[in-house]
PDB file of C-alpha atoms in Angstrom:
ATOM      1  CA  MET A   1      32.982 -46.608 -10.636  1.00 62.00           C
ATOM      2  CA  LYS A   2      31.742 -49.295 -12.996  1.00 68.00           C
ATOM      3  CA  THR A   3      33.706 -52.417 -13.682  1.00 73.00           C
ATOM      4  CA  LYS A   4      34.358 -53.997 -17.123  1.00 68.00           C
ATOM      5  CA  GLU A   5      35.228 -57.278 -15.531  1.00 80.00           C
ATOM      6  CA  GLN A   6      32.367 -59.756 -15.806  1.00 83.00           C
ATOM      7  CA  ILE A   7      30.540 -61.457 -12.944  1.00 88.00           C
ATOM      8  CA  HIS A   8      28.714 -64.555 -14.118  1.00 88.00           C
ATOM      9  CA  LEU A   9      25.587 -64.503 -12.033  1.00 92.00           C
ATOM     10  CA  PRO A  10      21.931 -63.605 -12.763  1.00 92.00           C
ATOM     11  CA  GLY A  11      21.848 -59.807 -12.865  1.00 90.00           C
ATOM     12  CA  GLY A  12      25.396 -59.798 -14.320  1.00 90.00           C
ATOM     13  CA  ASN A  13      27.353 -56.622 -13.889  1.00 92.00           C
ATOM     14  CA  SER A  14      24.110 -54.573 -13.613  1.00 94.00           C
ATOM     15  CA  GLN A  15      23.665 -55.239  -9.906  1.00 95.00           C
ATOM     16  CA  LEU A  16      27.385 -55.054  -9.126  1.00 95.00           C
ATOM     17  CA  ASN A  17      27.727 -51.692 -10.937  1.00 94.00           C
ATOM     18  CA  TYR A  18      24.612 -50.437  -9.178  1.00 95.00           C
ATOM     19  CA  ALA A  19      26.265 -51.175  -5.833  1.00 96.00           C
ATOM     20  CA  LEU A  20      29.592 -49.621  -6.922  1.00 95.00           C
ATOM     21  CA  GLU A  21      27.904 -46.425  -8.050  1.00 95.00           C
ATOM     22  CA  ASN A  22      25.365 -45.964  -5.202  1.00 95.00           C
ATOM     23  CA  ILE A  23      27.039 -47.251  -2.007  1.00 95.00           C
ATOM     24  CA  ASP A  24      29.920 -45.702  -0.044  1.00 95.00           C
ATOM     25  CA  PHE A  25      32.203 -48.608   0.857  1.00 96.00           C
ATOM     26  CA  ILE A  26      34.971 -46.601   2.478  1.00 97.00           C
ATOM     27  CA  GLY A  27      35.714 -47.879   6.017  1.00 97.00           C
ATOM     28  CA  LYS A  28      32.760 -50.336   5.925  1.00 98.00           C
ATOM     29  CA  THR A  29      32.611 -53.975   6.936  1.00 98.00           C
ATOM     30  CA  ILE A  30      30.941 -56.054   4.222  1.00 98.00           C
ATOM     31  CA  LEU A  31      29.555 -59.526   3.905  1.00 98.00           C
ATOM     32  CA  VAL A  32      29.204 -61.048   0.492  1.00 98.00           C
ATOM     33  CA  ILE A  33      26.946 -64.089   0.215  1.00 98.00           C
ATOM     34  CA  GLY A  34      27.238 -66.769  -2.442  1.00 96.00           C
ATOM     35  CA  ALA A  35      29.438 -68.596  -4.846  1.00 93.00           C
ATOM     36  CA  GLY A  36      30.463 -66.699  -7.935  1.00 93.00           C
ATOM     37  CA  SER A  37      30.674 -63.452  -6.125  1.00 95.00           C
ATOM     38  CA  GLU A  38      34.456 -63.261  -5.832  1.00 95.00           C
ATOM     39  CA  LEU A  39      34.720 -60.267  -8.188  1.00 95.00           C
ATOM     40  CA  ALA A  40      32.154 -58.339  -5.993  1.00 96.00           C
ATOM     41  CA  ALA A  41      34.212 -59.012  -2.846  1.00 96.00           C
ATOM     42  CA  LYS A  42      37.420 -57.940  -4.571  1.00 95.00           C
ATOM     43  CA  LEU A  43      35.991 -54.710  -5.906  1.00 96.00           C
ATOM     44  CA  PHE A  44      34.361 -53.730  -2.615  1.00 97.00           C
ATOM     45  CA  LEU A  45      37.734 -54.049  -0.988  1.00 95.00           C
ATOM     46  CA  ASN A  46      39.416 -52.040  -3.785  1.00 94.00           C
ATOM     47  CA  ASN A  47      36.756 -49.390  -3.231  1.00 95.00           C
ATOM     48  CA  GLY A  48      37.843 -48.698   0.378  1.00 95.00           C
ATOM     49  CA  ALA A  49      36.042 -51.328   2.519  1.00 96.00           C
ATOM     50  CA  SER A  50      37.856 -51.936   5.750  1.00 97.00           C
ATOM     51  CA  LYS A  51      36.938 -55.628   5.753  1.00 97.00           C
ATOM     52  CA  VAL A  52      35.145 -57.961   3.375  1.00 98.00           C
ATOM     53  CA  GLU A  53      33.899 -61.483   4.193  1.00 98.00           C
ATOM     54  CA  LEU A  54      32.814 -63.960   1.486  1.00 98.00           C
ATOM     55  CA  ILE A  55      30.832 -67.042   2.381  1.00 98.00           C
ATOM     56  CA  VAL A  56      29.809 -70.021   0.281  1.00 96.00           C
ATOM     57  CA  GLU A  57      27.811 -73.191   1.060  1.00 94.00           C
ATOM     58  CA  ASP A  58      29.836 -76.046  -0.329  1.00 92.00           C
ATOM     59  CA  TYR A  59      33.333 -77.277  -0.470  1.00 92.00           C
ATOM     60  CA  ASP A  60      33.754 -77.116  -4.284  1.00 88.00           C
ATOM     61  CA  SER A  61      32.703 -73.463  -4.243  1.00 91.00           C
ATOM     62  CA  LEU A  62      35.071 -72.809  -1.357  1.00 94.00           C
ATOM     63  CA  LEU A  63      38.051 -74.275  -3.326  1.00 93.00           C
ATOM     64  CA  ASN A  64      37.146 -72.255  -6.405  1.00 90.00           C
ATOM     65  CA  SER A  65      36.800 -69.068  -4.428  1.00 93.00           C
ATOM     66  CA  LYS A  66      40.154 -69.564  -2.721  1.00 93.00           C
ATOM     67  CA  ILE A  67      41.830 -70.069  -6.160  1.00 92.00           C
ATOM     68  CA  LEU A  68      40.274 -66.970  -7.537  1.00 91.00           C
ATOM     69  CA  LEU A  69      41.204 -64.832  -4.554  1.00 92.00           C
ATOM     70  CA  ASP A  70      44.509 -66.451  -3.833  1.00 89.00           C
ATOM     71  CA  ASP A  71      46.461 -63.179  -4.550  1.00 86.00           C
ATOM     72  CA  ILE A  72      44.447 -61.157  -2.026  1.00 90.00           C
ATOM     73  CA  GLU A  73      45.703 -61.919   1.456  1.00 86.00           C
ATOM     74  CA  SER A  74      42.959 -60.018   3.301  1.00 90.00           C
ATOM     75  CA  LEU A  75      40.149 -62.026   1.502  1.00 92.00           C
ATOM     76  CA  ASN A  76      39.663 -65.480   2.926  1.00 92.00           C
ATOM     77  CA  PRO A  77      36.496 -67.191   1.755  1.00 95.00           C
ATOM     78  CA  LYS A  78      34.665 -69.314   4.287  1.00 96.00           C
ATOM     79  CA  MET A  79      32.210 -72.134   4.018  1.00 97.00           C
ATOM     80  CA  MET A  80      29.013 -71.612   6.150  1.00 97.00           C
ATOM     81  CA  ASP A  81      25.321 -72.251   6.028  1.00 97.00           C
ATOM     82  CA  PHE A  82      23.856 -68.952   5.051  1.00 98.00           C
ATOM     83  CA  GLU A  83      21.035 -69.276   7.599  1.00 97.00           C
ATOM     84  CA  ILE A  84      23.422 -70.142  10.480  1.00 96.00           C
ATOM     85  CA  THR A  85      26.682 -68.184  10.228  1.00 98.00           C
ATOM     86  CA  ASP A  86      29.562 -67.958  12.655  1.00 96.00           C
ATOM     87  CA  PHE A  87      29.463 -64.122  12.789  1.00 98.00           C
ATOM     88  CA  ASN A  88      28.641 -62.063  15.926  1.00 97.00           C
ATOM     89  CA  LYS A  89      25.630 -59.816  16.178  1.00 96.00           C
ATOM     90  CA  ASN A  90      25.879 -56.338  14.577  1.00 96.00           C
ATOM     91  CA  THR A  91      29.011 -57.188  12.623  1.00 97.00           C
ATOM     92  CA  PHE A  92      28.367 -55.795   9.072  1.00 98.00           C
ATOM     93  CA  ASP A  93      27.586 -52.409   7.664  1.00 98.00           C
ATOM     94  CA  ILE A  94      26.569 -53.844   4.320  1.00 98.00           C
ATOM     95  CA  VAL A  95      25.381 -57.281   3.166  1.00 99.00           C
ATOM     96  CA  TYR A  96      25.530 -58.031  -0.562  1.00 98.00           C
ATOM     97  CA  ALA A  97      23.814 -61.095  -2.131  1.00 98.00           C
ATOM     98  CA  GLN A  98      23.342 -61.721  -5.790  1.00 97.00           C
ATOM     99  CA  ALA A  99      20.980 -64.611  -6.711  1.00 94.00           C
ATOM    100  CA  SER A 100      22.084 -66.506  -3.620  1.00 96.00           C
ATOM    101  CA  ILE A 101      19.138 -66.320  -1.292  1.00 96.00           C
ATOM    102  CA  SER A 102      16.066 -66.933  -3.557  1.00 95.00           C
ATOM    103  CA  GLY A 103      15.566 -70.438  -2.468  1.00 94.00           C
ATOM    104  CA  SER A 104      13.563 -72.364   0.140  1.00 93.00           C
ATOM    105  CA  LYS A 105      15.791 -71.079   2.975  1.00 96.00           C
ATOM    106  CA  ARG A 106      15.166 -67.424   2.253  1.00 97.00           C
ATOM    107  CA  ASN A 107      13.187 -66.706   5.425  1.00 97.00           C
ATOM    108  CA  ARG A 108      15.880 -68.128   7.678  1.00 98.00           C
ATOM    109  CA  ILE A 109      18.689 -66.397   5.739  1.00 98.00           C
ATOM    110  CA  ILE A 110      16.967 -63.057   6.004  1.00 97.00           C
ATOM    111  CA  LYS A 111      16.525 -63.600   9.737  1.00 97.00           C
ATOM    112  CA  GLU A 112      20.243 -64.365  10.070  1.00 98.00           C
ATOM    113  CA  ILE A 113      21.167 -61.318   7.997  1.00 98.00           C
ATOM    114  CA  LYS A 114      19.098 -59.132  10.457  1.00 97.00           C
ATOM    115  CA  ARG A 115      21.136 -60.589  13.292  1.00 97.00           C
ATOM    116  CA  ILE A 116      24.555 -59.978  11.934  1.00 98.00           C
ATOM    117  CA  ILE A 117      23.944 -56.581  10.196  1.00 98.00           C
ATOM    118  CA  LYS A 118      24.335 -53.354  12.145  1.00 96.00           C
ATOM    119  CA  ASN A 119      21.502 -50.960  12.906  1.00 93.00           C
ATOM    120  CA  ASP A 120      20.683 -48.976   9.773  1.00 89.00           C
ATOM    121  CA  GLY A 121      22.778 -51.491   7.811  1.00 95.00           C
ATOM    122  CA  ILE A 122      22.381 -51.719   4.081  1.00 97.00           C
ATOM    123  CA  LEU A 123      21.209 -54.801   2.217  1.00 98.00           C
ATOM    124  CA  ILE A 124      21.840 -55.102  -1.544  1.00 98.00           C
ATOM    125  CA  VAL A 125      20.041 -58.217  -2.660  1.00 98.00           C
ATOM    126  CA  GLY A 126      19.366 -59.648  -6.107  1.00 97.00           C
ATOM    127  CA  GLU A 127      16.267 -61.891  -6.350  1.00 97.00           C
ATOM    128  CA  ILE A 128      15.076 -64.283  -8.981  1.00 95.00           C
ATOM    129  CA  VAL A 129      11.417 -63.318  -9.268  1.00 97.00           C
ATOM    130  CA  LYS A 130       8.196 -64.507 -10.922  1.00 97.00           C
ATOM    131  CA  LEU A 131       6.848 -62.017 -13.455  1.00 97.00           C
ATOM    132  CA  GLU A 132       3.439 -63.632 -13.198  1.00 96.00           C
ATOM    133  CA  LYS A 133       1.658 -64.890 -10.137  1.00 95.00           C
ATOM    134  CA  LEU A 134       0.980 -68.251 -11.711  1.00 95.00           C
ATOM    135  CA  VAL A 135       3.574 -69.871 -13.891  1.00 95.00           C
ATOM    136  CA  PRO A 136       3.484 -72.857 -16.205  1.00 95.00           C
ATOM    137  CA  GLN A 137       4.565 -76.300 -14.921  1.00 94.00           C
ATOM    138  CA  PHE A 138       7.839 -76.304 -16.919  1.00 92.00           C
ATOM    139  CA  VAL A 139       8.850 -73.061 -15.264  1.00 93.00           C
ATOM    140  CA  GLN A 140       7.855 -74.490 -11.843  1.00 93.00           C
ATOM    141  CA  ASP A 141      10.052 -77.467 -12.690  1.00 91.00           C
ATOM    142  CA  MET A 142      12.965 -75.162 -13.375  1.00 89.00           C
ATOM    143  CA  PHE A 143      12.492 -73.616  -9.907  1.00 91.00           C
ATOM    144  CA  GLY A 144      12.255 -76.992  -8.275  1.00 90.00           C
ATOM    145  CA  ASP A 145      15.385 -78.312  -9.962  1.00 86.00           C
ATOM    146  CA  SER A 146      17.388 -75.386  -8.601  1.00 86.00           C
ATOM    147  CA  ASP A 147      15.710 -75.240  -5.192  1.00 89.00           C
ATOM    148  CA  LEU A 148      14.351 -71.768  -6.049  1.00 92.00           C
ATOM    149  CA  ASP A 149      11.341 -70.253  -4.379  1.00 95.00           C
ATOM    150  CA  PRO A 150      10.955 -66.907  -6.316  1.00 96.00           C
ATOM    151  CA  LEU A 151       8.739 -64.159  -4.993  1.00 97.00           C
ATOM    152  CA  PHE A 152       6.141 -62.617  -7.295  1.00 98.00           C
ATOM    153  CA  THR A 153       7.235 -59.132  -8.335  1.00 96.00           C
ATOM    154  CA  ASP A 154       4.207 -57.419  -6.780  1.00 96.00           C
ATOM    155  CA  ASP A 155       4.911 -59.090  -3.445  1.00 97.00           C
ATOM    156  CA  ILE A 156       8.604 -58.480  -3.043  1.00 97.00           C
ATOM    157  CA  LYS A 157       8.557 -55.049  -1.402  1.00 96.00           C
ATOM    158  CA  ASN A 158       5.953 -56.102   1.190  1.00 97.00           C
ATOM    159  CA  TYR A 159       7.885 -59.302   1.888  1.00 97.00           C
ATOM    160  CA  TYR A 160      10.910 -57.281   2.993  1.00 97.00           C
ATOM    161  CA  PHE A 161       8.886 -54.656   4.773  1.00 96.00           C
ATOM    162  CA  GLN A 162       7.135 -57.306   6.909  1.00 96.00           C
ATOM    163  CA  ARG A 163      10.562 -58.505   8.030  1.00 95.00           C
ATOM    164  CA  GLY A 164      11.809 -55.137   9.165  1.00 95.00           C
ATOM    165  CA  TRP A 165      13.435 -53.691   6.064  1.00 96.00           C
ATOM    166  CA  ASP A 166      12.871 -50.296   4.517  1.00 96.00           C
ATOM    167  CA  VAL A 167      13.121 -50.860   0.759  1.00 97.00           C
ATOM    168  CA  GLN A 168      14.576 -47.759  -0.841  1.00 96.00           C
ATOM    169  CA  GLU A 169      14.822 -48.863  -4.404  1.00 97.00           C
ATOM    170  CA  ILE A 170      13.900 -51.833  -6.668  1.00 97.00           C
ATOM    171  CA  ILE A 171      15.607 -52.126 -10.052  1.00 97.00           C
ATOM    172  CA  ASP A 172      14.478 -54.501 -12.758  1.00 96.00           C
ATOM    173  CA  HIS A 173      17.509 -56.267 -14.278  1.00 95.00           C
ATOM    174  CA  SER A 174      15.336 -59.006 -15.977  1.00 95.00           C
ATOM    175  CA  ALA A 175      16.724 -58.180 -19.489  1.00 92.00           C
ATOM    176  CA  ILE A 176      20.183 -59.281 -18.313  1.00 91.00           C
ATOM    177  CA  LEU A 177      18.975 -62.895 -17.754  1.00 93.00           C
ATOM    178  CA  ASN A 178      19.064 -63.557 -21.550  1.00 93.00           C
ATOM    179  CA  GLU A 179      22.839 -62.956 -21.513  1.00 92.00           C
ATOM    180  CA  TYR A 180      23.241 -65.116 -18.382  1.00 90.00           C
ATOM    181  CA  TYR A 181      21.461 -68.088 -19.884  1.00 90.00           C
ATOM    182  CA  SER A 182      23.104 -67.675 -23.284  1.00 91.00           C
ATOM    183  CA  THR A 183      26.591 -67.662 -21.636  1.00 90.00           C
ATOM    184  CA  ASN A 184      25.595 -70.774 -19.594  1.00 87.00           C
ATOM    185  CA  LEU A 185      24.759 -72.568 -22.799  1.00 87.00           C
ATOM    186  CA  GLU A 186      27.907 -71.510 -24.530  1.00 89.00           C
ATOM    187  CA  ARG A 187      30.061 -72.589 -21.589  1.00 87.00           C
ATOM    188  CA  LEU A 188      28.309 -75.912 -21.389  1.00 84.00           C
ATOM    189  CA  ASN A 189      28.841 -76.681 -25.085  1.00 85.00           C
ATOM    190  CA  LYS A 190      32.556 -75.759 -24.792  1.00 87.00           C
ATOM    191  CA  SER A 191      32.906 -77.944 -21.664  1.00 84.00           C
ATOM    192  CA  LEU A 192      31.265 -80.892 -23.290  1.00 82.00           C
ATOM    193  CA  LYS A 193      33.943 -80.974 -25.951  1.00 85.00           C
ATOM    194  CA  GLU A 194      36.686 -81.104 -23.305  1.00 84.00           C
ATOM    195  CA  LEU A 195      35.196 -83.560 -20.816  1.00 82.00           C
ATOM    196  CA  SER A 196      35.985 -87.287 -20.943  1.00 87.00           C
ATOM    197  CA  ASP A 197      33.131 -89.809 -21.077  1.00 82.00           C
ATOM    198  CA  ASN A 198      33.599 -90.549 -17.381  1.00 86.00           C
ATOM    199  CA  GLU A 199      33.403 -86.850 -16.490  1.00 79.00           C
ATOM    200  CA  LYS A 200      30.298 -86.489 -18.546  1.00 77.00           C
ATOM    201  CA  SER A 201      28.805 -89.435 -16.718  1.00 83.00           C
ATOM    202  CA  TYR A 202      29.756 -87.974 -13.293  1.00 80.00           C
ATOM    203  CA  TYR A 203      28.371 -84.509 -14.101  1.00 74.00           C
ATOM    204  CA  LYS A 204      25.326 -85.851 -16.023  1.00 80.00           C
ATOM    205  CA  LYS A 205      22.687 -84.423 -13.693  1.00 77.00           C
ATOM    206  CA  LEU A 206      24.372 -80.959 -13.599  1.00 76.00           C
ATOM    207  CA  ILE A 207      24.839 -81.003 -17.408  1.00 80.00           C
ATOM    208  CA  ASN A 208      21.240 -81.878 -18.044  1.00 81.00           C
ATOM    209  CA  GLN A 209      20.018 -79.258 -15.544  1.00 80.00           C
ATOM    210  CA  ILE A 210      22.061 -76.410 -17.152  1.00 83.00           C
ATOM    211  CA  SER A 211      21.020 -77.442 -20.690  1.00 84.00           C
ATOM    212  CA  HIS A 212      17.380 -77.759 -19.795  1.00 82.00           C
ATOM    213  CA  GLN A 213      17.071 -74.539 -17.850  1.00 86.00           C
ATOM    214  CA  SER A 214      19.031 -72.527 -20.452  1.00 88.00           C
ATOM    215  CA  LYS A 215      16.986 -73.805 -23.397  1.00 88.00           C
ATOM    216  CA  ALA A 216      13.766 -73.304 -21.493  1.00 87.00           C
ATOM    217  CA  TYR A 217      14.574 -69.680 -20.910  1.00 89.00           C
ATOM    218  CA  LEU A 218      16.013 -68.950 -24.307  1.00 89.00           C
ATOM    219  CA  ARG A 219      13.776 -71.030 -26.579  1.00 91.00           C
ATOM    220  CA  GLN A 220      10.646 -72.190 -24.805  1.00 90.00           C
ATOM    221  CA  GLY A 221       9.230 -68.991 -23.388  1.00 91.00           C
ATOM    222  CA  ALA A 222      10.351 -69.151 -19.763  1.00 92.00           C
ATOM    223  CA  ASP A 223      11.630 -65.531 -20.133  1.00 94.00           C
ATOM    224  CA  ARG A 224       7.982 -64.313 -19.920  1.00 95.00           C
ATOM    225  CA  PHE A 225       7.800 -65.658 -16.394  1.00 96.00           C
ATOM    226  CA  ILE A 226      11.249 -65.322 -14.818  1.00 95.00           C
ATOM    227  CA  GLY A 227      12.846 -62.045 -13.892  1.00 96.00           C
ATOM    228  CA  PHE A 228      15.605 -60.606 -11.758  1.00 96.00           C
ATOM    229  CA  PHE A 229      15.216 -57.638  -9.368  1.00 98.00           C
ATOM    230  CA  THR A 230      17.800 -55.872  -7.255  1.00 98.00           C
ATOM    231  CA  LEU A 231      16.737 -54.287  -4.017  1.00 98.00           C
ATOM    232  CA  LYS A 232      18.425 -51.719  -1.801  1.00 98.00           C
ATOM    233  CA  ALA A 233      17.042 -51.787   1.730  1.00 97.00           C
ATOM    234  CA  PHE A 234      17.939 -50.501   5.173  1.00 96.00           C
ATOM    235  CA  LEU A 235      17.303 -52.393   8.417  1.00 94.00           C
ATOM    236  CA  ASN A 236      14.804 -50.383  10.457  1.00 87.00           C
ATOM    237  CA  ASP A 237      13.277 -53.012  12.793  1.00 73.00           C
ATOM    238  CA  ARG A 238      14.803 -56.147  14.315  1.00 63.00           C
TER     239      ARG A 238
END
């Protein structure tokens, strides 16, 4: 069942609704990876999952997740390194990650997911991707500023296959990125009106990063080089 609530991540509701419509969550144990994924964790629980874990990487994200999920007693977000979690082997039936593993640690995170997912477990992963093999320097700078290491679209299936995953489906949600970056810019402009001078100074690096990346995508042509793909894959080889 689709949701009308909005998840503010690359891929937006497209990836989340794909999962809700194509995965049976009833009785399953699920891991959700990444800040901003609180809605996904909540909806998986509402759709019959027996247990849902949500992990984030930093303290600010942890506090925010706890506030957003405060009314759901069975959801207790945890702070962990995605590549070295505290979970036991073969714990999860499903792992869901939306724009949270496309960085320089991807290889180690995928290795850790293989450790903690059950045999024949399902991975739903949203990846920031390169639409061209070679991208301009200003796009490469965007990736570097966000610690992103995007795969080229033609390489993504083979990347997961070489690491023991049977990729069942790849969906192109690149068109949704326009909405994501537009919303980022709108939220930033609204926040700037509300922040004090001291707060603007404190968050200067983040403010500049959001502004630069959003404008580069929306106005400078980065949309020709940056995409977003969702993969559904089964573990078939540890």
